[in-house]
CSV table of C-alpha atoms in Angstrom, one decimal:
chain,number,residue,atom,x,y,z
A,59,UNK,CA,0.0,0.0,0.0
A,60,UNK,CA,1.1,3.5,-0.6
A,61,UNK,CA,0.6,5.9,2.3
A,62,UNK,CA,1.2,9.6,2.6
A,63,UNK,CA,-0.3,12.9,3.6
A,64,UNK,CA,1.3,15.7,1.6
A,65,UNK,CA,1.5,14.3,-1.9
A,66,UNK,CA,-0.7,11.3,-1.5
A,67,UNK,CA,-3.4,12.8,-3.8
A,68,UNK,CA,-1.2,13.1,-6.8
A,69,UNK,CA,-0.2,9.5,-6.7
A,70,UNK,CA,-3.7,8.1,-6.3
A,71,UNK,CA,-5.3,8.5,-9.6
A,72,UNK,CA,-3.8,5.4,-11.5
A,73,UNK,CA,-6.4,2.8,-12.4
A,74,UNK,CA,-6.4,-0.7,-11.0
A,75,UNK,CA,-5.9,-2.0,-14.5
A,76,UNK,CA,-2.4,-0.4,-14.6
A,77,UNK,CA,-1.5,-2.2,-11.4
A,78,UNK,CA,-2.5,-5.5,-12.9
A,79,UNK,CA,-0.4,-4.8,-16.0
A,80,UNK,CA,2.5,-3.8,-13.9
A,81,UNK,CA,2.2,-7.0,-11.8
A,82,UNK,CA,2.0,-9.2,-14.9
A,83,UNK,CA,5.1,-7.5,-16.3
A,84,UNK,CA,7.0,-8.1,-13.1
A,85,UNK,CA,6.0,-11.8,-12.8
A,86,UNK,CA,7.0,-12.3,-16.5
A,87,UNK,CA,10.5,-11.3,-15.6
A,88,UNK,CA,10.6,-8.1,-17.6
A,89,UNK,CA,13.1,-5.7,-16.1
A,90,UNK,CA,12.4,-2.7,-18.2
A,91,UNK,CA,13.9,0.5,-16.7
A,92,UNK,CA,11.2,2.5,-18.5
A,93,UNK,CA,8.4,1.0,-16.5
A,94,UNK,CA,6.4,3.8,-15.0
A,95,UNK,CA,5.6,4.3,-11.4
A,96,UNK,CA,2.0,4.0,-10.3
A,97,UNK,CA,1.4,7.8,-10.3
A,98,UNK,CA,0.1,10.2,-12.9
A,99,UNK,CA,2.3,12.2,-15.3
A,100,UNK,CA,1.2,15.3,-13.5
A,101,UNK,CA,2.4,13.9,-10.2
A,102,UNK,CA,5.7,12.9,-11.6
A,103,UNK,CA,6.1,16.4,-13.1
A,104,UNK,CA,5.4,18.0,-9.7
A,105,UNK,CA,7.8,15.7,-7.8
A,106,UNK,CA,10.6,16.7,-10.1
A,107,UNK,CA,9.6,20.4,-10.8
A,108,UNK,CA,11.4,23.5,-9.3
A,109,UNK,CA,8.1,24.3,-7.6
A,110,UNK,CA,8.6,21.3,-5.2
A,111,UNK,CA,12.3,21.1,-5.2
A,112,UNK,CA,13.4,24.8,-5.1
A,113,UNK,CA,10.5,27.2,-4.3
A,114,UNK,CA,8.8,25.3,-1.5
A,115,UNK,CA,11.9,24.3,0.4
A,116,UNK,CA,13.3,27.9,0.0
A,117,UNK,CA,10.1,29.4,1.4
A,118,UNK,CA,10.1,26.9,4.3
A,119,UNK,CA,13.7,27.8,5.0
A,120,UNK,CA,12.8,31.5,5.2
A,121,UNK,CA,9.9,30.7,7.5
A,122,UNK,CA,12.1,28.6,9.7
A,123,UNK,CA,14.9,31.2,10.0
A,124,UNK,CA,12.4,33.8,11.1
A,125,UNK,CA,9.9,31.9,13.2
A,126,UNK,CA,12.3,29.9,15.4
A,127,UNK,CA,14.0,32.9,17.0
A,128,UNK,CA,10.8,34.9,17.2
A,129,UNK,CA,8.8,32.1,18.9
A,130,UNK,CA,11.8,31.2,21.1
A,131,UNK,CA,11.9,34.8,22.4
A,132,UNK,CA,8.2,34.7,23.0
A,133,UNK,CA,8.4,31.5,25.0
A,134,UNK,CA,11.2,32.7,27.1
A,135,UNK,CA,9.5,36.0,27.8
A,136,UNK,CA,6.2,34.4,28.6
A,137,UNK,CA,7.7,31.9,31.0
A,138,UNK,CA,10.3,34.1,32.8
A,139,UNK,CA,9.2,37.7,32.6
A,140,UNK,CA,5.5,38.2,32.2
A,141,UNK,CA,3.7,38.3,35.5
A,142,UNK,CA,0.9,37.7,36.4
A,143,UNK,CA,0.2,34.7,34.1
A,144,UNK,CA,-3.2,35.8,32.9
A,145,UNK,CA,-5.4,33.5,30.7
A,146,UNK,CA,-4.4,35.4,27.6
A,147,UNK,CA,-0.7,34.9,28.4
A,148,UNK,CA,-1.2,31.2,28.9
A,149,UNK,CA,-2.9,30.8,25.5
A,150,UNK,CA,-0.2,32.8,23.8
A,151,UNK,CA,2.5,30.8,25.5
A,152,UNK,CA,1.0,27.6,24.2
A,153,UNK,CA,0.6,29.1,20.8
A,154,UNK,CA,4.2,30.1,20.7
A,155,UNK,CA,5.2,26.6,21.7
A,156,UNK,CA,3.1,25.0,19.0
A,157,UNK,CA,4.5,27.4,16.4
A,158,UNK,CA,8.1,26.8,17.6
A,159,UNK,CA,7.7,23.0,17.4
A,160,UNK,CA,6.1,23.4,13.9
A,161,UNK,CA,9.1,25.5,12.8
A,162,UNK,CA,11.6,23.0,14.3
A,163,UNK,CA,10.1,20.3,12.1
A,164,UNK,CA,10.6,22.3,8.9
A,165,UNK,CA,14.3,21.3,8.4
A,166,UNK,CA,13.1,17.8,7.7
A,167,UNK,CA,10.7,19.0,5.0
A,168,UNK,CA,13.3,21.4,3.7
A,169,UNK,CA,15.9,18.7,3.2
A,170,UNK,CA,13.3,16.3,1.8
A,171,UNK,CA,12.2,18.8,-0.9
A,172,UNK,CA,15.7,20.0,-1.7
A,173,UNK,CA,16.7,16.4,-2.1
A,174,UNK,CA,14.3,15.9,-4.9
A,175,UNK,CA,11.4,14.7,-2.6
A,176,UNK,CA,13.6,11.7,-1.6
A,177,UNK,CA,13.2,10.8,2.1
A,178,UNK,CA,16.4,9.5,3.7
A,179,UNK,CA,15.5,9.5,7.4
A,180,UNK,CA,13.6,6.2,7.5
A,181,UNK,CA,9.9,5.2,7.6
A,182,UNK,CA,9.5,5.7,11.3
A,183,UNK,CA,10.8,9.2,11.3
A,184,UNK,CA,8.6,10.0,8.3
A,185,UNK,CA,5.5,9.0,10.2
A,186,UNK,CA,6.6,10.9,13.3
A,187,UNK,CA,7.4,14.1,11.3
A,188,UNK,CA,4.2,13.9,9.3
A,189,UNK,CA,2.0,13.5,12.3
A,190,UNK,CA,3.8,16.2,14.3
A,191,UNK,CA,3.6,18.6,11.4
A,192,UNK,CA,-0.2,18.3,11.2
A,193,UNK,CA,-0.5,18.1,15.0
A,194,UNK,CA,1.2,21.4,15.6
A,195,UNK,CA,-0.6,23.1,12.7
A,196,UNK,CA,-4.0,22.2,13.9
A,197,UNK,CA,-3.1,22.9,17.6
A,198,UNK,CA,-2.2,26.4,16.5
A,199,UNK,CA,-5.6,26.7,14.9
A,200,UNK,CA,-7.4,25.5,18.1
A,201,UNK,CA,-5.3,27.8,20.3
A,202,UNK,CA,-6.1,30.8,18.1
A,203,UNK,CA,-9.8,30.0,18.6
A,204,UNK,CA,-9.3,29.9,22.3
A,205,UNK,CA,-7.6,33.3,22.3
A,206,UNK,CA,-10.6,34.7,20.3
A,207,UNK,CA,-13.1,33.4,22.8
A,208,UNK,CA,-11.0,34.8,25.6
A,209,UNK,CA,-10.9,38.2,23.9
A,210,UNK,CA,-14.7,38.1,23.4
A,211,UNK,CA,-15.3,37.3,27.0
A,212,UNK,CA,-12.9,40.1,28.1
A,213,UNK,CA,-14.5,42.7,25.8
A,214,UNK,CA,-18.1,41.8,25.6
A,215,UNK,CA,-18.6,40.4,29.1
A,216,UNK,CA,-15.8,42.0,31.2
A,217,UNK,CA,-17.6,41.5,34.5
A,218,UNK,CA,-19.6,38.3,34.0
A,219,UNK,CA,-16.6,36.4,32.6
A,220,UNK,CA,-14.3,37.0,35.5
A,221,UNK,CA,-15.3,33.6,37.1
A,222,UNK,CA,-14.5,31.9,33.8
A,223,UNK,CA,-11.3,33.7,32.8
A,224,UNK,CA,-9.0,32.2,35.3
A,225,UNK,CA,-5.5,30.8,34.8
A,226,UNK,CA,-6.6,27.3,35.9
A,227,UNK,CA,-9.4,27.2,33.3
A,228,UNK,CA,-7.0,28.5,30.6
A,229,UNK,CA,-4.5,25.7,31.4
A,230,UNK,CA,-7.3,23.1,31.2
A,231,UNK,CA,-8.4,24.5,27.8
A,232,UNK,CA,-4.8,24.4,26.5
A,233,UNK,CA,-4.4,20.8,27.6
A,234,UNK,CA,-7.6,19.9,25.9
A,235,UNK,CA,-6.5,21.5,22.7
A,236,UNK,CA,-3.2,19.6,22.7
A,237,UNK,CA,-5.0,16.3,23.4
A,238,UNK,CA,-7.4,17.0,20.5
A,239,UNK,CA,-4.5,17.8,18.1
A,240,UNK,CA,-2.4,14.8,19.2
A,241,UNK,CA,-5.4,12.4,19.0
A,242,UNK,CA,-6.2,13.8,15.5
A,243,UNK,CA,-2.7,13.0,14.3
A,244,UNK,CA,-2.4,9.4,15.7
A,245,UNK,CA,-3.5,7.7,12.5
A,246,UNK,CA,-0.6,9.3,10.6
A,247,UNK,CA,1.8,7.6,13.0
A,248,UNK,CA,0.1,4.2,12.7
A,249,UNK,CA,0.0,4.0,8.9
A,250,UNK,CA,3.0,3.8,6.6
A,251,UNK,CA,4.0,7.1,5.0
A,252,UNK,CA,6.9,6.2,2.8
A,253,UNK,CA,6.9,4.7,-0.7
A,254,UNK,CA,9.6,4.0,-3.2
A,255,UNK,CA,9.1,5.2,-6.7
A,256,UNK,CA,11.4,3.1,-8.9
A,257,UNK,CA,11.1,5.2,-12.0
A,258,UNK,CA,12.1,8.4,-10.2
A,259,UNK,CA,14.5,6.6,-7.9
A,260,UNK,CA,13.1,8.4,-4.8
A,261,UNK,CA,11.6,7.3,-1.5
A,262,UNK,CA,8.6,9.6,-0.9
A,263,UNK,CA,7.3,10.6,2.5
A,264,UNK,CA,3.6,11.3,2.9
A,265,UNK,CA,3.2,11.8,-0.8
A,266,UNK,CA,2.0,8.6,-2.4
A,267,UNK,CA,-1.2,6.8,-1.6
A,268,UNK,CA,-3.4,4.1,-3.1
A,269,UNK,CA,-6.7,5.2,-4.6
A,270,UNK,CA,-8.6,2.8,-2.4
A,271,UNK,CA,-7.1,4.3,0.7
A,272,UNK,CA,-7.9,7.8,-0.4
A,273,UNK,CA,-11.5,6.9,-1.3
A,274,UNK,CA,-11.9,5.0,2.0
A,275,UNK,CA,-10.2,5.8,5.3
A,276,UNK,CA,-8.3,9.0,4.3
A,277,UNK,CA,-11.4,10.6,2.8
A,278,UNK,CA,-13.3,10.2,6.1
A,279,UNK,CA,-10.2,11.0,8.2
A,280,UNK,CA,-9.3,14.3,6.6
A,281,UNK,CA,-12.8,15.4,6.1
A,282,UNK,CA,-13.4,14.9,9.8
A,283,UNK,CA,-10.1,16.7,10.7
A,284,UNK,CA,-11.0,19.6,8.5
A,285,UNK,CA,-14.5,20.0,9.9
A,286,UNK,CA,-13.7,19.7,13.6
A,287,UNK,CA,-10.1,21.0,13.8
A,288,UNK,CA,-10.4,23.9,11.3
A,289,UNK,CA,-13.9,24.9,10.1
A,290,UNK,CA,-15.4,24.7,13.6
A,291,UNK,CA,-12.6,26.8,15.1
A,292,UNK,CA,-12.9,29.1,12.1
A,293,UNK,CA,-16.5,29.7,12.9
A,294,UNK,CA,-15.8,30.3,16.6
A,295,UNK,CA,-12.9,32.7,15.8
A,296,UNK,CA,-15.0,34.6,13.2
A,297,UNK,CA,-18.0,35.0,15.5
A,298,UNK,CA,-15.8,36.0,18.5
A,299,UNK,CA,-13.8,38.6,16.8
A,300,UNK,CA,-16.8,40.0,15.0
A,301,UNK,CA,-18.5,40.5,18.3
A,302,UNK,CA,-15.3,42.1,19.7
A,303,UNK,CA,-15.2,44.5,16.8
A,304,UNK,CA,-18.9,45.3,17.1
A,305,UNK,CA,-18.7,45.8,20.9
A,306,UNK,CA,-15.7,48.1,20.6
A,307,UNK,CA,-17.3,50.1,17.8
A,308,UNK,CA,-20.3,50.9,20.0
A,309,UNK,CA,-18.1,52.3,22.9
A,310,UNK,CA,-18.5,56.1,22.9
A,311,UNK,CA,-15.4,58.2,22.2
A,312,UNK,CA,-13.7,59.4,25.4
A,313,UNK,CA,-10.3,60.7,26.3
A,314,UNK,CA,-7.5,60.4,23.7
A,315,UNK,CA,-5.7,57.5,25.4
A,316,UNK,CA,-8.9,55.4,25.6
A,317,UNK,CA,-9.8,56.1,22.0
A,318,UNK,CA,-6.3,55.0,20.9
A,319,UNK,CA,-6.6,51.7,22.9
A,320,UNK,CA,-10.0,51.0,21.4
A,321,UNK,CA,-8.8,51.7,17.9
A,322,UNK,CA,-5.7,49.5,18.5
A,323,UNK,CA,-7.9,46.7,19.8
A,324,UNK,CA,-10.2,46.8,16.8
A,325,UNK,CA,-7.3,46.8,14.4
A,326,UNK,CA,-5.7,43.8,16.2
A,327,UNK,CA,-9.0,41.8,16.2
A,328,UNK,CA,-9.5,42.5,12.5
A,329,UNK,CA,-5.8,41.7,11.6
A,330,UNK,CA,-5.9,38.4,13.5
A,331,UNK,CA,-9.2,37.4,11.8
A,332,UNK,CA,-7.9,38.2,8.3
A,333,UNK,CA,-4.6,36.5,8.7
A,334,UNK,CA,-6.3,33.4,10.2
A,335,UNK,CA,-8.6,33.2,7.2
A,336,UNK,CA,-5.8,33.8,4.7
A,337,UNK,CA,-3.3,31.3,6.2
A,338,UNK,CA,-5.5,28.4,6.9
A,339,UNK,CA,-8.7,28.6,4.9
A,340,UNK,CA,-7.3,27.9,1.3
A,341,UNK,CA,-5.5,24.8,2.4
A,342,UNK,CA,-8.4,23.2,4.2
A,343,UNK,CA,-10.9,24.1,1.4
A,344,UNK,CA,-8.6,22.6,-1.2
A,345,UNK,CA,-8.2,19.5,0.9
A,346,UNK,CA,-12.0,18.9,1.0
A,347,UNK,CA,-12.3,19.7,-2.7
A,348,UNK,CA,-9.5,17.3,-3.5
A,349,UNK,CA,-11.2,14.4,-1.6
A,350,UNK,CA,-14.5,15.3,-3.3
A,351,UNK,CA,-12.8,14.9,-6.6
A,352,UNK,CA,-11.2,11.7,-5.6
A,353,UNK,CA,-14.5,10.2,-4.5
A,354,UNK,CA,-16.0,11.1,-7.9
A,355,UNK,CA,-13.0,9.7,-9.8
A,356,UNK,CA,-12.0,13.1,-11.2
A,357,UNK,CA,-8.3,12.1,-11.5
A,358,UNK,CA,-6.9,15.1,-13.5
A,359,UNK,CA,-8.7,17.7,-11.5
A,360,UNK,CA,-7.7,16.1,-8.1
A,361,UNK,CA,-4.0,16.2,-9.1
A,362,UNK,CA,-4.2,19.9,-9.9
A,363,UNK,CA,-6.1,20.6,-6.7
A,364,UNK,CA,-3.5,18.8,-4.7
A,365,UNK,CA,-0.7,20.8,-6.2
A,366,UNK,CA,-2.6,24.0,-5.2
A,367,UNK,CA,-3.0,22.5,-1.7
A,368,UNK,CA,0.7,21.9,-1.3
A,369,UNK,CA,1.5,25.4,-2.4
A,370,UNK,CA,-1.0,27.1,-0.1
A,371,UNK,CA,0.1,24.8,2.7
A,372,UNK,CA,3.6,26.1,2.2
A,373,UNK,CA,2.5,29.7,2.0
A,374,UNK,CA,0.3,29.3,5.0
A,375,UNK,CA,3.2,28.3,7.2
A,376,UNK,CA,4.1,32.0,7.4
A,377,UNK,CA,1.5,32.1,10.2
A,378,UNK,CA,4.1,30.8,12.6
A,379,UNK,CA,6.1,33.9,11.8
A,380,UNK,CA,3.2,36.3,12.2
A,381,UNK,CA,1.7,34.9,15.4
A,382,UNK,CA,4.5,36.1,17.7
A,383,UNK,CA,4.5,39.5,16.0
A,384,UNK,CA,0.7,39.9,16.5
A,385,UNK,CA,0.1,38.1,19.8
A,386,UNK,CA,3.3,38.6,21.6
A,387,UNK,CA,4.8,41.9,20.4
A,388,UNK,CA,1.3,43.3,19.9
A,389,UNK,CA,-0.2,42.5,23.3
A,390,UNK,CA,-0.5,45.2,25.9
A,391,UNK,CA,0.9,43.1,28.7
A,392,UNK,CA,4.1,42.4,26.7
A,393,UNK,CA,4.4,46.0,25.7
A,394,UNK,CA,4.2,47.1,29.3
A,395,UNK,CA,7.0,44.5,30.0
A,396,UNK,CA,9.2,46.0,27.3
A,397,UNK,CA,8.5,49.6,28.5
A,398,UNK,CA,9.4,48.6,32.1
A,399,UNK,CA,12.6,46.8,30.8
A,400,UNK,CA,13.7,49.8,28.8
A,401,UNK,CA,12.9,52.2,31.7
A,402,UNK,CA,15.1,50.1,34.1
A,403,UNK,CA,17.9,49.9,31.5
A,404,UNK,CA,17.9,53.7,31.1
A,405,UNK,CA,17.8,54.2,34.9
A,406,UNK,CA,20.8,51.9,35.4
A,407,UNK,CA,22.7,53.6,32.6
A,408,UNK,CA,22.1,57.0,34.2
């Protein structure tokens, strides 16, 4: 069987007749080096194209170089310097951890793509990296949804929500989000993710799958993952930030400082919502469309959709660079910490 998560859809559109012909050729003892791999021409073209072997790993490299130090700084600051640990800080700390872990996995994908989509770290490592990649990505989505709910409670129900917005409840929510993300990625650890393509001479990781697997288990699996780990959090995030913006817009203008804080909060809420939609919505929509095409045997269309999915998945990884800039450097509590730090530094220098 051929298993994979990233490129699996390209390699799933060959008919069962081809498999039978290939098997007959092998049993007949024909060792023809021109025998094609069980993938479409479009899949072969993508696996060997500059898009997957140059552009994508180059973009992942840029994301890794930026996101690792930014999220590492955020984690250190949240754990050692920000006091008290309010619910918002707890959510942002966990988001920074998820983004940092996601970025630390990118070197494996970078080497894999630069190496011509040839996986050299073994099948077990392929399964672990694939599962961890999706686990941290969807954990970030869930934590962003938690932050949006926390913001809604703080702005729309500032008094009534005090009993809910406690550090203990925030910790419980974060643990639950991590459990959901880990549980959702378990099947990717169980099933084989590597497959050797003789014609190309490469060992793919999470890129090649059987049509039967795509139309069966993986169609149900990824449809469920998309619905519960993305579209539901997307709905929650959209509703929460819409209510935040609406509530802030109805607050009467007061003193200059208050107006500035209100405007800043509205811009932050709108920015987070827009970036969330841009970074994650295209990939998950394309994922669902791809499986819809697979289930209706639209081979050519599904290959093109999967190419688009991989490209948007790569571009969407920029979210782990933007999260620390928005949540950490943009939060009022962190800004107060920096102001205090600079004030102390100036006082000591004087």
